Amino acid sequence: MPGILRERAAGPRRLAFRFLADGTSDEAADWTYHDVYEHAGRIAADLLDRELTGRRVVLALDPGLHYIAALFGIFRAGATAVPSFPPTGKRAVARFASIVVDSAPDVIIADRRLESRVAQFTAELPATVRAPEWLFVDDQYFLGFLGAAPGRVIPDAVSDPALLQYTSGSTGDPKGIVLTHENLVSNCRALEHNMGYEADRVGCTWLPPYHDMGLMGTIMLAVHGGWPLVLMSPAHFVQQPYRWLKAITDHKVTISVGPNFAFDMCTSGITDDELETLDLSTLRQVFCGSEPVSRVTLDKFRERFGPRGYDETSLIPCYGLAEATLYVSGKPTGTPLRTERLDKEALENGVVRRSGEASGEPGQVAHVVSCGTVADGHEVTVVDPETLLPVPAGRVGEIWVSGPNVAQGYLGRPDLTAATFTARTAGDDGRTHLRTGDLGFLLDGELFITGRLKDLVVIAGRNLYPQDIELTVRQAHEQVRGCAAFSVPGEQGEQLVVAAEYRGTARRLAAEGAAVLDAVIAAVTAEHGVRPAVHFGPVGAIPMTTSGKVRRDATRKAYLQGTLRTLSPVTDDTPQAVR
Ligand code: 649
């Protein structure tokens, strides 16, 4: 990656990044590739002074141009970047600490405004951990340096670790995905194969720069392709989704991206007056991935924004995961959206059966949107997770991926790495595969995602780990014993449910129930930012495996069927919206 930036910087002075500092076009800051290269040189020189080639550097800056400079500075110094969010807020600090402990960096790069909080943060680290050094960055930091000779340039070693991505893994069990420069470049090439070449491409993103989609999907892709990218911070988008579409309008953006929930936010969160100011007719590619792509969402988005120039052919449902750097599949550019109407009950049993036009109540039909064709140079095999044999056509199974986007593994976790990244089918097709933990099927060479084997709970685009939530619940009140956290479909997307075992009689729960309920709701809301529905049952109500693991899927099924044993009347079973 650093070689590509060097090449771009040596070319004509063209716009690389435009950061909308306040989320609008009023405060736009522009950098050319040359600017990026020079600012990166300042960071690289600092890291080289500390002899950090081959070492790890946590990148915890706010979204913005400095983030990009620091990322490429780390690459230029030949160090491994560990992209993170800034450690502000209780939950973020705990998660940040777990990343620092796992990745053992020599340096953390953070905004100068965090300088006064370092002591507080360091107190969170276990005593056994060597405290990393902090490098604080602000505008001043770069002044006086620009124009000076950049630091030594380390030649690209393509198979060296470039980046550690902490997208997956709970706070109690972080997993750092090791990506090489080869992985990063391969991911860009695979996406470019899908996107094709366009001379006048302009991108726009508000995605967090510390996750796979914002980092490998937008920032690196723009540098690799050499086209300008308009950026704003995720907070500015979430506060006012209008800003995203206005930026597309103002800067004649041709390519953008968002998870399904972002399209929902736009449909319901933009006023008629705001709508009048939008022109989305320049958009030729809009990627939608990272959570299930809903036909209902896309229909509503088209109805609302079609009159403002949005053409649904530009929408690209796509699928990927950080363990495969990012990209696994996407709709080929220029083709119509494809949705299959399937028999819902058959699908739940793993069978893909088209539902006839006439037959079936609406509730018995599942509308599944195609996530397109598999990335160039890659292969997807759909495998029965029990027998490890590839499933016959027309069956749902676990999605296994092979190809150059597949990462090297999880840092310091050889067993888990072997099981996840180098799996072999029972028939052994001579290849190793990444087990994604996602369920889906292939139809006419297109990939459809239907569910997930792993228990991850995704609410409004946030990945919540059931084991983290369960820990919070068990600690919330002494009368809570076992518990299971899972999600169920609600009126406003997925809703979090906590099923908890209460150590006591129904009579006692009736007496103190409100206090226990409040304690659980308050703890989960404070720790995880989502208000759960809570179901209380007696001890033994939650299904367990013989080895004592919570069977979340069985608990969820029993809850939905109404067969989960209960201790009424304090159960608050009404799912609540995300706060
Ligand atoms: C998925 C990332 C897929 C993810 C994105 C291509 C400017 C504008 C646009 C642009 C460039 C500049 O969620 C992303 C490919 C973007 C090109 C942009 O181009 N990674 S993750 O590791 O955080 O989570 C992975 C899990 O999310 C779920 C699966 O469970 C997966 O294991 N997931 C999906 N579930 C259902 N349907 C989908 N389509 C899903 N995609 C991811």
Coordinates of C-alpha atoms and ligand atoms in Angstrom, one line a residue:
M1 CA 0.0 0.0 0.0
P2 CA 2.7 2.6 0.8
G3 CA 4.2 2.2 -2.7
I4 CA 0.8 3.1 -4.3
L5 CA 0.5 6.3 -2.3
R6 CA 4.1 7.2 -3.3
E7 CA 3.2 6.8 -6.9
R8 CA 0.1 8.9 -6.6
A9 CA 2.0 11.6 -4.7
A10 CA 4.6 11.8 -7.5
G11 CA 1.8 12.4 -10.1
P12 CA -0.1 15.6 -10.8
R13 CA -1.5 17.4 -7.8
R14 CA -5.1 16.1 -7.7
L15 CA -7.7 16.0 -4.9
A16 CA -7.4 12.9 -2.8
F17 CA -9.6 13.6 0.3
R18 CA -12.1 16.2 1.2
F19 CA -13.1 16.1 4.9
L20 CA -16.4 17.8 5.8
A21 CA -15.4 18.8 9.3
D22 CA -18.9 19.8 10.4
G23 CA -20.7 17.3 8.2
T24 CA -21.6 20.0 5.7
S25 CA -19.8 21.5 2.7
D26 CA -19.2 24.8 4.7
E27 CA -16.0 23.5 6.3
A28 CA -14.4 21.3 3.7
A29 CA -10.7 20.6 4.1
D30 CA -9.0 19.3 0.9
W31 CA -5.8 17.2 0.7
T32 CA -4.0 16.1 -2.5
Y33 CA -2.1 12.8 -2.6
H34 CA 1.0 14.9 -2.1
D35 CA -0.5 16.3 1.2
V36 CA -1.3 12.8 2.4
Y37 CA 2.2 11.7 1.5
E38 CA 3.9 14.6 3.4
H39 CA 1.8 14.3 6.5
A40 CA 2.3 10.5 6.5
G41 CA 6.1 11.3 6.3
R42 CA 5.9 13.2 9.5
I43 CA 4.4 10.2 11.3
A44 CA 6.7 7.7 9.6
A45 CA 9.7 9.7 10.7
D46 CA 8.6 9.7 14.3
L47 CA 8.0 5.9 14.2
L48 CA 11.3 5.2 12.5
D49 CA 13.1 7.3 15.2
R50 CA 11.6 4.9 17.7
E51 CA 12.7 1.9 15.5
L52 CA 9.2 0.6 15.2
T53 CA 9.5 -1.3 11.9
G54 CA 7.8 -4.6 12.3
R55 CA 6.1 -3.5 15.6
R56 CA 2.5 -2.6 16.2
V57 CA 1.0 0.9 16.5
V58 CA -2.6 1.5 17.6
L59 CA -4.3 4.2 15.6
A60 CA -7.0 5.9 17.8
L61 CA -7.5 9.2 16.2
D62 CA -10.9 10.7 15.4
P63 CA -12.2 10.2 11.9
G64 CA -10.6 12.7 9.5
L65 CA -7.5 13.6 7.5
H66 CA -5.0 13.0 10.3
Y67 CA -6.4 9.4 10.6
I68 CA -5.4 8.8 7.0
A69 CA -2.0 10.4 7.4
A70 CA -1.3 8.3 10.4
L71 CA -2.4 5.1 8.7
F72 CA -0.1 5.6 5.7
G73 CA 2.7 6.9 8.1
I74 CA 2.5 3.6 9.9
F75 CA 2.7 1.7 6.6
R76 CA 5.7 3.8 5.5
A77 CA 7.5 3.0 8.6
G78 CA 6.9 -0.7 8.0
A79 CA 4.9 -1.1 11.2
T80 CA 1.6 -2.8 11.6
A81 CA -1.4 -0.5 12.1
V82 CA -4.1 -1.5 14.6
P83 CA -7.0 0.8 13.7
S84 CA -9.2 1.7 16.7
F85 CA -11.8 4.2 17.8
P86 CA -10.8 6.9 20.3
P87 CA -11.1 5.7 23.9
T88 CA -13.8 8.0 25.1
G89 CA -16.8 6.7 27.2
K90 CA -16.9 3.8 29.5
R91 CA -17.7 1.1 27.0
A92 CA -15.2 2.3 24.5
V93 CA -12.4 2.5 27.1
A94 CA -13.0 -1.1 28.2
R95 CA -13.0 -2.4 24.6
F96 CA -10.0 -0.2 23.7
A97 CA -8.1 -1.7 26.7
S98 CA -8.9 -5.2 25.6
I99 CA -7.5 -4.4 22.1
V100 CA -4.3 -2.8 23.6
V101 CA -3.8 -5.9 25.9
D102 CA -4.2 -8.3 23.0
S103 CA -2.2 -6.4 20.4
A104 CA 0.6 -5.2 22.7
P105 CA 1.5 -2.1 20.7
D106 CA 4.6 0.0 21.3
V107 CA 2.8 3.2 20.5
I108 CA -0.7 4.6 20.5
I109 CA -1.4 7.5 18.2
A110 CA -4.2 9.7 19.5
D111 CA -5.6 13.2 19.3
R112 CA -3.9 15.7 21.5
R113 CA -7.3 16.3 23.3
L114 CA -6.9 12.9 24.9
E115 CA -3.6 13.8 26.6
S116 CA -5.2 14.6 30.0
R117 CA -7.0 11.2 30.1
V118 CA -4.1 8.9 29.6
A119 CA -3.6 8.2 33.3
Q120 CA -7.3 7.2 33.6
F121 CA -6.9 5.0 30.7
T122 CA -3.7 3.4 31.8
A123 CA -5.4 2.5 35.1
E124 CA -7.7 0.2 33.1
L125 CA -4.8 -1.9 31.9
P126 CA -3.8 -5.0 33.9
A127 CA -0.5 -4.6 35.8
T128 CA 1.2 -7.3 33.7
V129 CA 0.9 -5.2 30.6
R130 CA 3.8 -3.0 29.5
A131 CA 2.3 0.5 29.1
P132 CA 2.6 1.7 25.5
E133 CA 4.0 5.1 24.6
W134 CA 1.5 7.8 23.4
L135 CA 2.0 9.9 20.3
F136 CA -0.4 12.9 20.4
V137 CA -1.3 14.5 17.1
D138 CA -2.9 17.9 16.2
D139 CA -2.4 20.5 13.5
Q140 CA 0.7 21.9 15.3
Y141 CA 2.3 18.5 15.2
F142 CA 2.6 18.6 11.4
L143 CA 3.6 22.3 11.2
G144 CA 7.2 23.0 10.4
F145 CA 7.8 19.5 9.1
L146 CA 5.9 19.7 5.9
G147 CA 8.3 20.1 2.9
A148 CA 11.2 18.7 4.9
A149 CA 12.7 15.4 3.6
P150 CA 10.3 12.6 4.6
G151 CA 11.6 9.7 6.7
R152 CA 13.4 6.8 5.2
V153 CA 11.1 4.8 3.0
I154 CA 10.8 1.2 3.8
P155 CA 10.3 -0.9 0.6
D156 CA 7.0 -2.6 0.4
A157 CA 7.2 -6.1 1.9
V158 CA 4.0 -7.4 0.6
S159 CA 3.7 -10.5 2.8
D160 CA 4.4 -8.5 6.0
P161 CA 1.5 -7.9 8.3
A162 CA 0.1 -4.5 7.4
L163 CA -2.9 -4.3 9.7
L164 CA -4.6 -5.9 12.6
Q165 CA -8.4 -5.6 12.4
Y166 CA -10.4 -6.0 15.6
T167 CA -13.9 -6.1 14.0
S168 CA -14.9 -9.4 15.5
G169 CA -14.5 -10.8 19.0
S170 CA -16.2 -9.7 22.1
T171 CA -14.6 -7.4 24.7
G172 CA -13.9 -10.4 26.9
D173 CA -12.4 -12.3 24.0
P174 CA -10.9 -9.9 21.4
K175 CA -9.6 -11.4 18.1
G176 CA -7.2 -9.5 15.9
I177 CA -7.3 -10.4 12.3
V178 CA -3.9 -10.3 10.6
L179 CA -3.9 -8.8 7.1
T180 CA -0.9 -8.5 4.9
H181 CA -0.3 -5.8 2.2
E182 CA -1.1 -8.5 -0.3
N183 CA -4.5 -8.9 1.3
L184 CA -5.2 -5.2 1.2
V185 CA -4.2 -4.9 -2.5
S186 CA -6.0 -8.1 -3.5
N187 CA -9.2 -6.7 -1.9
C188 CA -8.9 -3.5 -3.9
R189 CA -8.4 -5.4 -7.1
A190 CA -11.4 -7.6 -6.5
L191 CA -13.6 -4.6 -5.8
E192 CA -12.2 -2.8 -8.9
H193 CA -13.0 -5.8 -11.0
N194 CA -16.7 -5.5 -9.9
M195 CA -16.8 -1.7 -10.2
G196 CA -15.0 -1.3 -13.5
Y197 CA -13.1 1.8 -14.5
E198 CA -14.6 5.3 -14.5
A199 CA -12.6 8.4 -15.4
D200 CA -14.8 10.8 -13.3
R201 CA -15.3 8.7 -10.2
V202 CA -16.0 10.6 -6.9
G203 CA -16.6 8.7 -3.6
C204 CA -18.4 9.6 -0.4
T205 CA -18.3 7.9 3.0
W206 CA -19.3 8.5 6.6
L207 CA -18.3 5.0 7.7
P208 CA -16.0 4.6 10.7
P209 CA -12.4 4.5 9.4
Y210 CA -11.5 1.8 12.0
H211 CA -13.7 -0.9 10.5
D212 CA -13.2 -3.0 7.5
M213 CA -15.8 -1.4 5.3
G214 CA -14.7 2.2 6.0
L215 CA -11.0 1.4 5.9
M216 CA -10.5 -1.2 3.2
G217 CA -13.7 -0.4 1.4
T218 CA -13.4 3.3 1.0
I219 CA -10.1 4.9 2.1
M220 CA -7.7 2.3 0.7
L221 CA -9.9 1.7 -2.4
A222 CA -9.8 5.4 -3.2
V223 CA -6.0 5.6 -2.9
H224 CA -5.6 2.4 -4.9
G225 CA -7.9 3.7 -7.7
G226 CA -6.6 7.2 -7.5
W227 CA -10.1 9.0 -7.3
P228 CA -11.2 11.6 -4.7
L229 CA -13.2 10.6 -1.6
V230 CA -15.5 13.0 0.3
L231 CA -15.5 12.0 4.0
M232 CA -17.5 13.0 7.1
S233 CA -17.6 11.5 10.6
P234 CA -20.1 8.7 11.4
A235 CA -21.5 10.9 14.2
H236 CA -22.5 13.6 11.7
F237 CA -24.3 11.1 9.6
V238 CA -26.1 9.5 12.5
Q239 CA -27.3 12.9 13.9
Q240 CA -28.6 13.9 10.6
P241 CA -28.7 11.4 7.7
Y242 CA -29.6 14.2 5.3
R243 CA -25.9 15.2 5.4
W244 CA -24.9 12.1 3.6
L245 CA -27.3 12.7 0.7
K246 CA -26.5 16.4 0.7
A247 CA -22.8 15.7 0.4
I248 CA -23.6 13.4 -2.6
T249 CA -25.6 16.2 -4.1
D250 CA -23.0 19.0 -3.5
H251 CA -19.9 17.1 -4.7
K252 CA -21.5 15.2 -7.6
V253 CA -20.6 11.9 -6.0
T254 CA -20.7 8.8 -8.2
I255 CA -20.0 6.0 -5.6
S256 CA -21.1 5.5 -2.0
V257 CA -21.8 2.9 0.5
G258 CA -23.8 2.1 3.7
P259 CA -25.3 -0.7 5.7
N260 CA -29.1 -1.4 5.4
F261 CA -29.9 0.6 8.4
A262 CA -28.5 3.8 6.8
F263 CA -31.0 3.5 4.0
D264 CA -33.8 3.1 6.5
M265 CA -32.5 6.2 8.4
C266 CA -32.6 8.2 5.2
T267 CA -36.1 7.1 4.3
S268 CA -37.6 8.0 7.6
G269 CA -35.3 10.8 8.7
I270 CA -35.3 13.4 5.9
T271 CA -38.0 16.2 5.7
D272 CA -39.8 17.0 2.5
D273 CA -38.0 20.4 2.4
E274 CA -34.7 18.7 2.7
L275 CA -35.7 16.2 0.0
E276 CA -36.3 19.1 -2.4
T277 CA -32.6 20.1 -2.2
L278 CA -31.3 16.7 -3.2
D279 CA -30.0 15.5 -6.6
L280 CA -28.9 11.8 -6.5
S281 CA -28.7 11.4 -10.3
T282 CA -24.9 11.4 -10.3
L283 CA -24.8 8.2 -8.3
R284 CA -23.8 5.2 -10.4
Q285 CA -22.8 2.7 -7.6
V286 CA -24.2 2.5 -4.1
F287 CA -23.0 -0.5 -2.1
C288 CA -25.2 -1.9 0.6
G289 CA -23.7 -4.6 2.9
S290 CA -22.6 -5.7 6.4
E291 CA -26.1 -6.7 7.5
P292 CA -29.1 -8.4 5.8
V293 CA -30.2 -6.4 2.8
S294 CA -34.0 -5.9 3.1
R295 CA -36.2 -5.7 0.1
V296 CA -38.6 -3.6 2.1
T297 CA -35.9 -1.0 2.9
L298 CA -34.8 -0.8 -0.8
D299 CA -38.4 -0.4 -2.0
K300 CA -39.0 2.5 0.5
F301 CA -35.7 4.1 -0.4
R302 CA -36.6 4.0 -4.1
E303 CA -40.0 5.4 -3.6
R304 CA -38.7 8.3 -1.5
F305 CA -35.6 9.1 -3.6
G306 CA -36.5 7.9 -7.1
P307 CA -38.0 11.3 -7.8
R308 CA -34.7 12.9 -6.8
G309 CA -32.7 11.0 -9.4
Y310 CA -31.9 7.8 -7.5
D311 CA -31.8 4.9 -10.0
E312 CA -32.1 1.5 -8.3
T313 CA -29.8 -0.2 -10.8
S314 CA -27.0 1.7 -9.0
L315 CA -27.7 -0.2 -5.8
I316 CA -25.1 -3.0 -5.2
P317 CA -26.1 -5.5 -2.5
C318 CA -22.8 -7.0 -1.3
Y319 CA -21.4 -9.4 1.3
G320 CA -18.1 -9.7 3.1
L321 CA -16.3 -9.9 6.4
A322 CA -13.1 -8.7 8.0
E323 CA -11.7 -12.3 8.0
A324 CA -11.7 -12.0 4.2
T325 CA -10.2 -8.5 4.4
L326 CA -13.6 -7.2 3.4
Y327 CA -15.1 -8.1 0.0
V328 CA -16.6 -11.5 -0.9
S329 CA -19.5 -10.9 -3.3
G330 CA -21.5 -8.1 -4.9
K331 CA -24.0 -7.5 -7.7
P332 CA -22.3 -6.9 -11.0
T333 CA -22.4 -3.2 -12.0
G334 CA -25.3 -2.2 -14.2
T335 CA -27.4 -5.3 -13.6
P336 CA -30.9 -5.1 -12.1
L337 CA -31.5 -6.0 -8.4
R338 CA -32.5 -9.6 -8.0
T339 CA -34.8 -10.8 -5.2
E340 CA -36.1 -14.4 -4.8
R341 CA -39.5 -15.1 -3.3
L342 CA -38.9 -18.2 -1.3
D343 CA -41.0 -20.6 0.8
K344 CA -40.2 -19.4 4.3
E345 CA -40.8 -22.6 6.1
A346 CA -38.7 -24.6 3.7
L347 CA -36.0 -22.0 4.0
E348 CA -36.0 -22.3 7.8
N349 CA -35.4 -26.0 7.2
G350 CA -32.5 -25.3 4.8
V351 CA -34.4 -25.9 1.6
V352 CA -34.5 -23.3 -1.2
R353 CA -37.9 -23.5 -2.8
R354 CA -39.5 -20.8 -4.9
S355 CA -42.9 -19.6 -3.7
G356 CA -45.4 -19.5 -6.5
E357 CA -47.1 -16.1 -7.3
A358 CA -50.5 -17.5 -6.3
S359 CA -49.6 -19.8 -3.5
G360 CA -48.6 -18.8 0.0
E361 CA -49.8 -16.2 2.5
P362 CA -47.5 -13.1 2.6
G363 CA -46.2 -14.3 6.0
Q364 CA -45.0 -17.5 4.4
V365 CA -42.8 -15.9 1.8
A366 CA -39.2 -14.8 2.4
H367 CA -37.9 -12.1 0.1
V368 CA -34.2 -12.8 -0.2
V369 CA -32.0 -10.2 -2.0
S370 CA -29.1 -11.6 -4.1
C371 CA -25.6 -10.5 -2.9
G372 CA -24.4 -11.0 -6.5
T373 CA -21.5 -12.9 -7.9
V374 CA -18.4 -14.1 -6.0
A375 CA -15.3 -11.8 -6.1
D376 CA -12.9 -12.3 -9.0
G377 CA -10.3 -14.9 -8.1
H378 CA -12.3 -16.3 -5.2
E379 CA -14.5 -19.2 -4.6
V380 CA -17.5 -19.8 -2.3
T381 CA -18.4 -23.4 -1.3
V382 CA -21.6 -23.9 0.6
V383 CA -21.0 -26.6 3.2
D384 CA -23.1 -28.6 5.7
P385 CA -21.7 -27.4 9.0
E386 CA -22.3 -30.9 10.6
T387 CA -21.0 -33.3 8.0
L388 CA -18.6 -30.8 6.4
L389 CA -19.7 -32.0 3.0
P390 CA -20.6 -29.5 0.3
V391 CA -24.4 -29.2 0.2
P392 CA -26.4 -30.3 -3.0
A393 CA -27.8 -27.5 -5.1
G394 CA -30.9 -25.8 -3.6
R395 CA -29.8 -26.3 -0.1
V396 CA -28.7 -23.8 2.6
G397 CA -25.3 -24.3 4.3
E398 CA -22.4 -22.5 5.8
I399 CA -20.5 -20.1 3.5
W400 CA -16.9 -21.1 3.0
V401 CA -14.5 -18.8 1.2
S402 CA -11.2 -19.3 -0.5
G403 CA -8.9 -16.9 -2.3
P404 CA -6.4 -14.1 -1.8
N405 CA -8.7 -11.9 0.2
V406 CA -8.7 -14.4 3.1
A407 CA -6.7 -13.1 6.0
Q408 CA -3.7 -14.9 7.7
G409 CA -5.6 -15.7 10.9
Y410 CA -6.2 -14.4 14.5
L411 CA -3.2 -13.0 16.3
G412 CA -1.8 -15.4 18.9
R413 CA -4.6 -17.9 18.4
P414 CA -3.2 -20.9 16.4
D415 CA -6.1 -23.3 17.2
L416 CA -8.9 -20.9 16.4
T417 CA -6.9 -19.8 13.3
A418 CA -6.6 -23.4 12.0
A419 CA -10.3 -24.1 12.6
T420 CA -11.5 -20.9 11.0
F421 CA -9.0 -20.0 8.2
T422 CA -7.8 -23.4 7.0
A423 CA -10.8 -25.6 7.1
R424 CA -11.2 -28.5 4.8
T425 CA -14.3 -30.1 3.5
A426 CA -15.0 -33.8 4.4
G427 CA -14.6 -34.7 0.7
D428 CA -11.3 -32.6 0.8
D429 CA -11.3 -30.7 -2.4
G430 CA -7.6 -30.0 -2.0
R431 CA -8.2 -26.5 -0.8
T432 CA -8.3 -24.7 2.5
H433 CA -11.3 -22.4 3.2
L434 CA -12.3 -19.7 5.6
R435 CA -15.4 -20.7 7.6
T436 CA -17.5 -17.6 7.7
G437 CA -20.2 -18.7 10.2
D438 CA -22.8 -17.3 7.8
L439 CA -25.5 -19.3 6.2
G440 CA -26.7 -19.0 2.7
F441 CA -27.0 -20.6 -0.7
L442 CA -25.8 -20.3 -4.3
L443 CA -28.4 -20.0 -7.1
D444 CA -27.4 -19.5 -10.8
G445 CA -23.9 -18.5 -9.6
E446 CA -25.3 -15.8 -7.2
L447 CA -24.8 -15.8 -3.4
F448 CA -27.8 -15.3 -1.1
I449 CA -27.3 -14.8 2.7
T450 CA -30.0 -16.2 4.9
G451 CA -28.7 -16.3 8.4
R452 CA -25.8 -16.9 10.7
L453 CA -24.5 -19.9 12.6
K454 CA -22.6 -17.8 15.1
D455 CA -24.6 -16.1 17.8
L456 CA -23.6 -12.5 17.0
V457 CA -26.5 -10.0 17.6
V458 CA -26.6 -7.1 15.2
I459 CA -28.7 -4.2 16.1
A460 CA -28.8 -1.0 14.1
G461 CA -25.5 -1.9 12.5
R462 CA -23.8 -2.6 15.8
N463 CA -22.3 -6.0 16.5
L464 CA -23.2 -7.1 20.1
Y465 CA -21.7 -10.2 21.5
P466 CA -24.2 -12.3 23.6
Q467 CA -21.5 -13.4 26.0
D468 CA -20.7 -9.8 26.8
I469 CA -24.3 -8.9 27.4
E470 CA -24.8 -12.1 29.5
L471 CA -21.9 -11.2 31.7
T472 CA -23.5 -7.8 32.3
V473 CA -26.8 -9.4 33.2
R474 CA -25.3 -11.9 35.6
Q475 CA -23.5 -9.1 37.4
A476 CA -26.5 -6.8 37.4
H477 CA -28.3 -8.5 40.3
E478 CA -27.3 -11.3 42.7
Q479 CA -30.6 -13.1 42.1
V480 CA -29.9 -13.6 38.4
R481 CA -28.3 -17.0 37.7
G482 CA -28.0 -18.2 34.0
C483 CA -29.0 -16.1 31.1
A484 CA -29.1 -16.0 27.3
A485 CA -29.0 -13.0 25.1
F486 CA -30.3 -13.1 21.5
S487 CA -32.2 -11.1 19.0
V488 CA -35.7 -11.4 17.5
P489 CA -37.3 -9.5 14.7
G490 CA -39.3 -6.6 16.0
E491 CA -41.3 -3.7 14.5
Q492 CA -38.1 -1.6 14.1
G493 CA -35.6 -4.2 13.0
E494 CA -33.9 -6.7 15.3
Q495 CA -34.6 -6.4 19.0
L496 CA -32.4 -7.6 21.9
V497 CA -33.9 -10.1 24.3
V498 CA -32.4 -11.3 27.5
A499 CA -33.8 -14.5 29.1
A500 CA -32.6 -14.7 32.7
E501 CA -33.0 -17.4 35.4
Y502 CA -34.1 -16.1 38.7
R503 CA -32.9 -17.8 41.9
G504 CA -36.1 -17.8 43.9
T505 CA -39.7 -18.4 43.9
A506 CA -42.3 -16.7 41.8
R507 CA -43.7 -15.1 45.0
R508 CA -40.3 -13.6 45.9
L509 CA -39.9 -12.4 42.3
A510 CA -43.4 -10.8 42.5
A511 CA -42.2 -8.9 45.6
E512 CA -38.8 -7.7 44.4
G513 CA -39.3 -8.2 40.7
A514 CA -39.4 -4.6 39.6
A515 CA -36.0 -4.0 41.3
V516 CA -34.4 -6.9 39.5
L517 CA -36.0 -6.0 36.2
D518 CA -34.8 -2.4 36.5
A519 CA -31.3 -3.5 37.5
V520 CA -31.0 -5.7 34.4
I521 CA -32.4 -3.1 32.0
A522 CA -30.3 -0.3 33.4
A523 CA -27.1 -2.4 33.3
V524 CA -27.5 -3.6 29.8
T525 CA -28.6 -0.2 28.5
A526 CA -25.6 1.5 30.2
E527 CA -23.0 -1.0 29.1
H528 CA -24.2 -1.8 25.6
G529 CA -26.4 1.1 24.6
V530 CA -29.4 -1.1 23.8
R531 CA -32.5 -1.5 25.9
P532 CA -33.4 -5.2 26.1
A533 CA -36.7 -7.0 26.6
V534 CA -36.3 -9.2 29.7
H535 CA -37.9 -12.6 30.3
F536 CA -37.5 -14.2 33.7
G537 CA -37.7 -18.0 34.2
P538 CA -36.9 -20.3 37.1
V539 CA -33.5 -21.9 37.5
G540 CA -33.1 -24.5 34.8
A541 CA -35.3 -22.7 32.3
I542 CA -32.5 -21.9 29.9
P543 CA -31.4 -24.8 27.7
M544 CA -27.7 -25.8 28.1
T545 CA -25.4 -28.1 26.3
T546 CA -24.0 -31.1 28.2
S547 CA -20.8 -29.1 28.6
G548 CA -22.7 -26.3 30.3
K549 CA -22.8 -23.8 27.4
V550 CA -25.9 -21.7 26.9
R551 CA -27.9 -22.8 23.9
R552 CA -28.9 -19.4 22.6
D553 CA -30.6 -20.7 19.5
A554 CA -32.8 -23.2 21.4
T555 CA -33.6 -20.5 24.0
R556 CA -34.6 -18.1 21.2
K557 CA -36.8 -20.7 19.6
A558 CA -38.6 -21.5 22.9
Y559 CA -39.0 -17.8 23.5
L560 CA -40.6 -17.2 20.1
Q561 CA -42.9 -20.3 20.5
G562 CA -43.9 -19.2 24.0
T563 CA -42.6 -22.4 25.5
L564 CA -39.7 -20.9 27.5
R565 CA -40.6 -21.4 31.2
T566 CA -41.5 -18.2 32.8
L567 CA -41.9 -16.5 36.2
S568 CA -44.6 -13.9 35.6
P569 CA -45.8 -11.3 36.3
V570 CA -42.8 -9.0 36.1
T571 CA -41.5 -10.1 32.8
D572 CA -41.2 -7.1 30.5
D573 CA -41.4 -8.8 27.1
T574 CA -42.1 -5.7 25.0
P575 CA -39.0 -5.2 22.8
Q576 CA -37.9 -1.6 22.9
A577 CA -36.2 0.5 20.3
V578 CA -32.5 1.2 20.4
R579 CA -31.7 4.3 22.3
Ligands
649_1 C1 -19.3 -6.3 4.8 C2 -18.3 -5.8 5.9 C3 -19.2 -6.1 2.2 C4 -18.7 -6.4 7.3 C5 -18.4 -3.9 1.0 C6 -17.9 -3.3 -0.3 C7 -16.8 5.2 -1.5 C8 -18.0 4.6 -1.5 C9 -18.1 3.2 -1.8 C10 -17.0 2.5 -2.1 C11 -15.8 3.1 -2.0 C12 -15.7 4.5 -1.7 O1 -19.8 -6.3 7.7 C13 -19.0 -5.5 3.6 C14 -18.5 -5.4 1.0 C15 -17.8 -1.8 -0.2 C16 -17.3 -1.1 -1.4 C17 -17.4 0.4 -1.2 O2 -17.0 1.1 -2.3 N1 -17.7 -6.9 8.0 S1 -17.7 -7.5 9.5 O3 -16.6 -8.3 9.6 O4 -17.9 -6.4 10.4 O5 -19.0 -8.3 9.6 C18 -19.1 -9.4 8.8 C19 -20.5 -10.1 9.0 O6 -21.5 -9.2 8.7 C20 -22.6 -9.9 8.1 C21 -22.2 -11.4 8.1 O7 -22.6 -12.0 9.3 C22 -20.7 -11.3 8.1 O8 -20.0 -12.4 8.7 N2 -22.9 -9.5 6.8 C23 -24.1 -9.7 6.1 N3 -25.2 -10.3 6.5 C24 -26.2 -10.4 5.7 N4 -26.2 -9.8 4.4 C25 -25.1 -9.2 4.0 N5 -25.0 -8.7 2.8 C26 -23.9 -9.1 4.9 N6 -22.7 -8.6 4.8 C27 -22.1 -8.8 5.9

